[in-house]
Tab-separated table of C-alpha atoms (C1' of nucleotides) in Angstrom:
chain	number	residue	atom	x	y	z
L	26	UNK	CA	-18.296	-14.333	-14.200
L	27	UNK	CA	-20.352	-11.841	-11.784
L	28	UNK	CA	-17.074	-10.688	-10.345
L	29	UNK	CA	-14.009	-11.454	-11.500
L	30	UNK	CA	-13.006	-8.131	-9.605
L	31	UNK	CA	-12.369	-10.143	-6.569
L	32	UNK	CA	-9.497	-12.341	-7.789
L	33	UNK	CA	-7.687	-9.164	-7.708
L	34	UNK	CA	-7.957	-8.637	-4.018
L	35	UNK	CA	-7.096	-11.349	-1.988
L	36	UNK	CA	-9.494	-12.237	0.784
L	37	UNK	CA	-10.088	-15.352	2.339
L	38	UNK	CA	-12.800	-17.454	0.527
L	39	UNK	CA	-14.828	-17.802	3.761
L	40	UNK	CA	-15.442	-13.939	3.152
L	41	UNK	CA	-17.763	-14.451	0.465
L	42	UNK	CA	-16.128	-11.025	-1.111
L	43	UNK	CA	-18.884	-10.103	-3.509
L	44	UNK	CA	-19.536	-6.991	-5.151
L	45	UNK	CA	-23.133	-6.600	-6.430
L	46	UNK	CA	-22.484	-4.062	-8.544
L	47	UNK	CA	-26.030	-4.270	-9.722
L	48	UNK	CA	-26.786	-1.030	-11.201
L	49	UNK	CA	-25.785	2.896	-10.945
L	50	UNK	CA	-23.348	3.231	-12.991
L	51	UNK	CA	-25.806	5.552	-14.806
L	52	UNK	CA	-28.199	2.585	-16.313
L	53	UNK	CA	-26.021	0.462	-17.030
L	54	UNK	CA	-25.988	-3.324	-16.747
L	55	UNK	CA	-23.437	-5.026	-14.265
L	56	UNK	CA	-21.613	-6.348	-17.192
L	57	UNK	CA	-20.182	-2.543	-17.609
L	58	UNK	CA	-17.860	-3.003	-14.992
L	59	UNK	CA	-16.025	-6.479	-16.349
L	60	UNK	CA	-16.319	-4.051	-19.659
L	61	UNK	CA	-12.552	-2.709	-17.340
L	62	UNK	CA	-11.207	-5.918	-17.531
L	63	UNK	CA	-12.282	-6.567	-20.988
L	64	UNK	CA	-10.813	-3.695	-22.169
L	65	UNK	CA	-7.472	-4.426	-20.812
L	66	UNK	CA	-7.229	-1.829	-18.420
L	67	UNK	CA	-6.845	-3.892	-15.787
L	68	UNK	CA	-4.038	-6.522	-15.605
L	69	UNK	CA	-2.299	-8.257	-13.725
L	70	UNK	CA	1.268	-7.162	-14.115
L	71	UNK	CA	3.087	-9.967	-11.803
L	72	UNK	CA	1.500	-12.137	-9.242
L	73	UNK	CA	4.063	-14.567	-7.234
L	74	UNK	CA	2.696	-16.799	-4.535
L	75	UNK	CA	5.113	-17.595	-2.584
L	76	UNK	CA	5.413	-20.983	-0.825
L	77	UNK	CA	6.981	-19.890	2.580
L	78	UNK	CA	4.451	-19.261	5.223
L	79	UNK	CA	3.770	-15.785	5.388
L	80	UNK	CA	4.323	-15.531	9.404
L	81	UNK	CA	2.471	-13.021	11.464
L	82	UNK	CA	4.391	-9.509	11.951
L	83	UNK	CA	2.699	-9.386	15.341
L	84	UNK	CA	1.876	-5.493	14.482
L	85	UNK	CA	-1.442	-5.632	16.138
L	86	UNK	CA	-0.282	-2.757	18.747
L	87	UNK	CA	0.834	0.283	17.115
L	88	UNK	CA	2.861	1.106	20.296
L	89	UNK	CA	5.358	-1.623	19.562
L	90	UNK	CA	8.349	-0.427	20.001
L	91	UNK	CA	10.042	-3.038	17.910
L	92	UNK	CA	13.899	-3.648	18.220
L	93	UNK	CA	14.373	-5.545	15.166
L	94	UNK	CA	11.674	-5.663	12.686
L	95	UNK	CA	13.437	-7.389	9.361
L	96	UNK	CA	15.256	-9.900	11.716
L	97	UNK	CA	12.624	-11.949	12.490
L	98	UNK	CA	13.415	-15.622	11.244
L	99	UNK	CA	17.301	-15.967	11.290
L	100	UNK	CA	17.127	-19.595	9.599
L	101	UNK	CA	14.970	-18.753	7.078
L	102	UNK	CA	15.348	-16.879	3.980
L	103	UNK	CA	13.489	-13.667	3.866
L	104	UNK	CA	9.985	-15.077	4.069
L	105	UNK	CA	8.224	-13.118	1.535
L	106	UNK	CA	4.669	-12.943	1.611
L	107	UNK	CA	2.521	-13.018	-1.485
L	108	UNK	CA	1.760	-9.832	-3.701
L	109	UNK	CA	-0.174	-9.273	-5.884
L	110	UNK	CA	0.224	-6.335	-8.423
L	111	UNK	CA	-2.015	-5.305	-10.593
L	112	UNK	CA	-2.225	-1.893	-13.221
L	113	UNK	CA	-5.058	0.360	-13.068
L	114	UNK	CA	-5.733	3.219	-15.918
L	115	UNK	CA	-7.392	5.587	-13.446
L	116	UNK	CA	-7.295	9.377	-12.522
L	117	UNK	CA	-7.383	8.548	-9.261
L	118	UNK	CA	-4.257	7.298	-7.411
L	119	UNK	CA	-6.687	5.778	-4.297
L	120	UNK	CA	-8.713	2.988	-5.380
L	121	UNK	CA	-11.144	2.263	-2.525
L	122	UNK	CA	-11.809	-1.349	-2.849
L	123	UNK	CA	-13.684	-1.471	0.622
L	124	UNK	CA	-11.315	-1.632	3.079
L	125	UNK	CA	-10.306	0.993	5.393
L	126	UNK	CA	-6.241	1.714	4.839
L	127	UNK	CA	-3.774	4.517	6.805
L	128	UNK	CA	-1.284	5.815	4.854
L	129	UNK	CA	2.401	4.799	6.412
L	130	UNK	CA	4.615	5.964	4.032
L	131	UNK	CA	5.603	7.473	0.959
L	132	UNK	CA	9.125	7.294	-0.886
L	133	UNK	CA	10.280	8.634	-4.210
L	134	UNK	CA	11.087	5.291	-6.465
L	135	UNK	CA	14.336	5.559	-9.156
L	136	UNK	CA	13.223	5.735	-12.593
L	137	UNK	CA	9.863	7.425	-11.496
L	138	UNK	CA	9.201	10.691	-11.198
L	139	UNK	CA	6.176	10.063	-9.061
L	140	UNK	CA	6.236	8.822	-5.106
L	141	UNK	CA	4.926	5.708	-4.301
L	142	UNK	CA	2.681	5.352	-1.009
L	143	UNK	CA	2.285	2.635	1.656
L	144	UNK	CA	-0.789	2.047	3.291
L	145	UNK	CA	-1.893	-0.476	5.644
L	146	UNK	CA	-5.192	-1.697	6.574
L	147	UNK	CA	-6.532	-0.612	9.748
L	148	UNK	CA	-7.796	-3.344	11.285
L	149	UNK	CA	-6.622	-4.855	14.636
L	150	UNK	CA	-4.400	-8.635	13.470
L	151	UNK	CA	-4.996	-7.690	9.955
L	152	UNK	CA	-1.290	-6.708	8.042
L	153	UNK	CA	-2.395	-6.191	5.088
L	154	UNK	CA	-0.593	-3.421	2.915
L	155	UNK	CA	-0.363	-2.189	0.071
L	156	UNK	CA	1.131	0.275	-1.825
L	157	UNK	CA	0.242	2.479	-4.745
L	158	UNK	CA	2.363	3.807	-7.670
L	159	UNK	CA	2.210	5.847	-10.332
L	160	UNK	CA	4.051	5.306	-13.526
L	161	UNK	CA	6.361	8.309	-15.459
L	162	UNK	CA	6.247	7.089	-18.665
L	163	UNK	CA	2.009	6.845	-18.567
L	164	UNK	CA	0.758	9.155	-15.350
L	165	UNK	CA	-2.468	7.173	-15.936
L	166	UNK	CA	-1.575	3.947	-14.849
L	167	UNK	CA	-1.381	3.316	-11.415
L	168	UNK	CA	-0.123	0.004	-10.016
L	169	UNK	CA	-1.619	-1.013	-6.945
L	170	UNK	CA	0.193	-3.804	-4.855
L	171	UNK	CA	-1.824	-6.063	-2.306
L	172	UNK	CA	0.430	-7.876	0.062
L	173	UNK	CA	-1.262	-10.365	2.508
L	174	UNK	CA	-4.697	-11.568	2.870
L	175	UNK	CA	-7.441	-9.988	4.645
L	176	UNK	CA	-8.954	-11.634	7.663
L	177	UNK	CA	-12.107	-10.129	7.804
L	178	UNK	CA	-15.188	-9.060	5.789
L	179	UNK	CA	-15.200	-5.772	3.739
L	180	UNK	CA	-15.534	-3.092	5.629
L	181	UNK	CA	-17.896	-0.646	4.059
L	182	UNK	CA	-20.496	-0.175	1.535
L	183	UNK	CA	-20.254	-1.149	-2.038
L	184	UNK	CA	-21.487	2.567	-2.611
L	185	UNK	CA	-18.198	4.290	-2.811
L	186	UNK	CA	-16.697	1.302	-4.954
L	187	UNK	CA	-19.202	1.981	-7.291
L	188	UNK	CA	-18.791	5.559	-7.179
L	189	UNK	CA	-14.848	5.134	-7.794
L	190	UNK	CA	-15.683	2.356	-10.465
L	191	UNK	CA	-17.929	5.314	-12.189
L	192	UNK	CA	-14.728	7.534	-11.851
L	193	UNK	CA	-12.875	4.917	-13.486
L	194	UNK	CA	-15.147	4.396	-16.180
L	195	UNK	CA	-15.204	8.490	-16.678
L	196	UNK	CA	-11.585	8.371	-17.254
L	197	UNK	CA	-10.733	5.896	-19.354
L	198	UNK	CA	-10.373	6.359	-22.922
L	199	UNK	CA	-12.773	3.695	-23.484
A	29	DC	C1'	-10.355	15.316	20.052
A	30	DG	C1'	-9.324	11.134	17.714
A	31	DG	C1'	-7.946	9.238	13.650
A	32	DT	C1'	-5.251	10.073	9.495
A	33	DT	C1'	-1.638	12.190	6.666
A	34	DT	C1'	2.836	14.183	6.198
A	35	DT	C1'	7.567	13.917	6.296
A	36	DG	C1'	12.198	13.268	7.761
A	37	DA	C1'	14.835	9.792	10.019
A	38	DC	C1'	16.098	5.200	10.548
A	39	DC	C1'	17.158	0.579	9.108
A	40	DA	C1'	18.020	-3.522	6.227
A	41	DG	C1'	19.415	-5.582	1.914
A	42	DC	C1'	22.304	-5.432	-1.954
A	43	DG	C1'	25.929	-4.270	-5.268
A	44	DC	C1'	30.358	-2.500	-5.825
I	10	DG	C1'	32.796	-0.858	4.293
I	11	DC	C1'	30.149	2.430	1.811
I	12	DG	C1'	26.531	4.300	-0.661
I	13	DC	C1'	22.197	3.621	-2.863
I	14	DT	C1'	17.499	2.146	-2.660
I	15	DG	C1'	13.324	0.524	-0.766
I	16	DG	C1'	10.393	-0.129	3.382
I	17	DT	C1'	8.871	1.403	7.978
I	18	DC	C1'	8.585	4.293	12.139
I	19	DA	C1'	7.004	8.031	14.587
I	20	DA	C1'	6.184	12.716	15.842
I	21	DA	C1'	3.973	16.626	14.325
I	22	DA	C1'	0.576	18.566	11.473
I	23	DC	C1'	-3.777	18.185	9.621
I	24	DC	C1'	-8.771	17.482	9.331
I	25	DG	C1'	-13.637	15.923	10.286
DNA sequence: CGGTTTTGACCAGCGC
DNA sequence: GCGCTGGTCAAAACCG
């Protein structure tokens, strides 16, 4: 149970995603940071895995000028690919989990006072996105949604995760 | 200067 | 069909 942190970003298992969060977080052990999921302040809030093949968007040029983007399989039924949400008690809206993401969007959500943002990874054949949200009722939540799978090792350094995970562990109440 | 963010417009799905 | 809502585009602004 080194890293149960990785079940909550999906990565293909041939990318050995491991975090050695070994030490830093000012002395102590590695077990502080499942201490986050042990204290409930990470969850899981929905998680569907969805049968249909999640078919390629073919977004590896950003130049595409693309006619129809929804309409892309008439005979099927709205292919959805596979998300997976999860509920973060952090300060910080931007989790950096290690991948490298551009910011594409940001709308205002009904019932929330607070935008939600779209970001995609930048990496060429790699769709991944996600998208980041705050809620009203407790402004230190933030639900992060992964949609796709990455297809390609971690990007950077496990030293700004650990710095965020420090943040994390500064801000929440326990 | 190149990559990223911002921000309004555009589009698709859905309910009425 | 129309309006609302969510998701994306893309051009300009921004920033290192």
């Amino acid at each position: 149970m080194e890293n149960n942190y990785s079940m909550l970003f999906p990565c293909p298992p041939s990318s050995s995603y491991q975090i050695p969060i070994t030490s830093g977080l000012n002395g102590q052990s590695s077990n502080a940071f499942l201490g986050l999921k042990a204290n409930n302040n990470d969850q899981i809030i929905s998680v569907n895995h969805d049968h249909d093949e999640d078919e390629k968007r073919d977004e590896g040029s950003v130049n595409v000028v693309n006619d129809q983007q929804g309409v892309k399989k008439k005979g099927e039924k709205k292919a959805k690919k596979p998300k997976y949400a999860f509920q973060t008690r952090s300060q910080v809206d931007i989790l950096d989990d290690g991948y490298r993401w551009r910011k594409y969007g940001q709308k205002a959500v009904k019932n929330n006072k607070f935008p939600r943002s779209y970001y995609r990874c930048t990496h060429q054949g790699c769709n991944v996105k996600k998208q980041v949200q705050r809620l009203t009722k407790d402004e230190g939540v933030v639900v992060t949604t992964y949609e796709g799978v990455h297809t390609h090792p971690i990007e950077k350094t496990t030293d700004n995760f650990e710095h965020i995970l420090s943040q994390m562990q500064i801000y929440t109440p326990f």
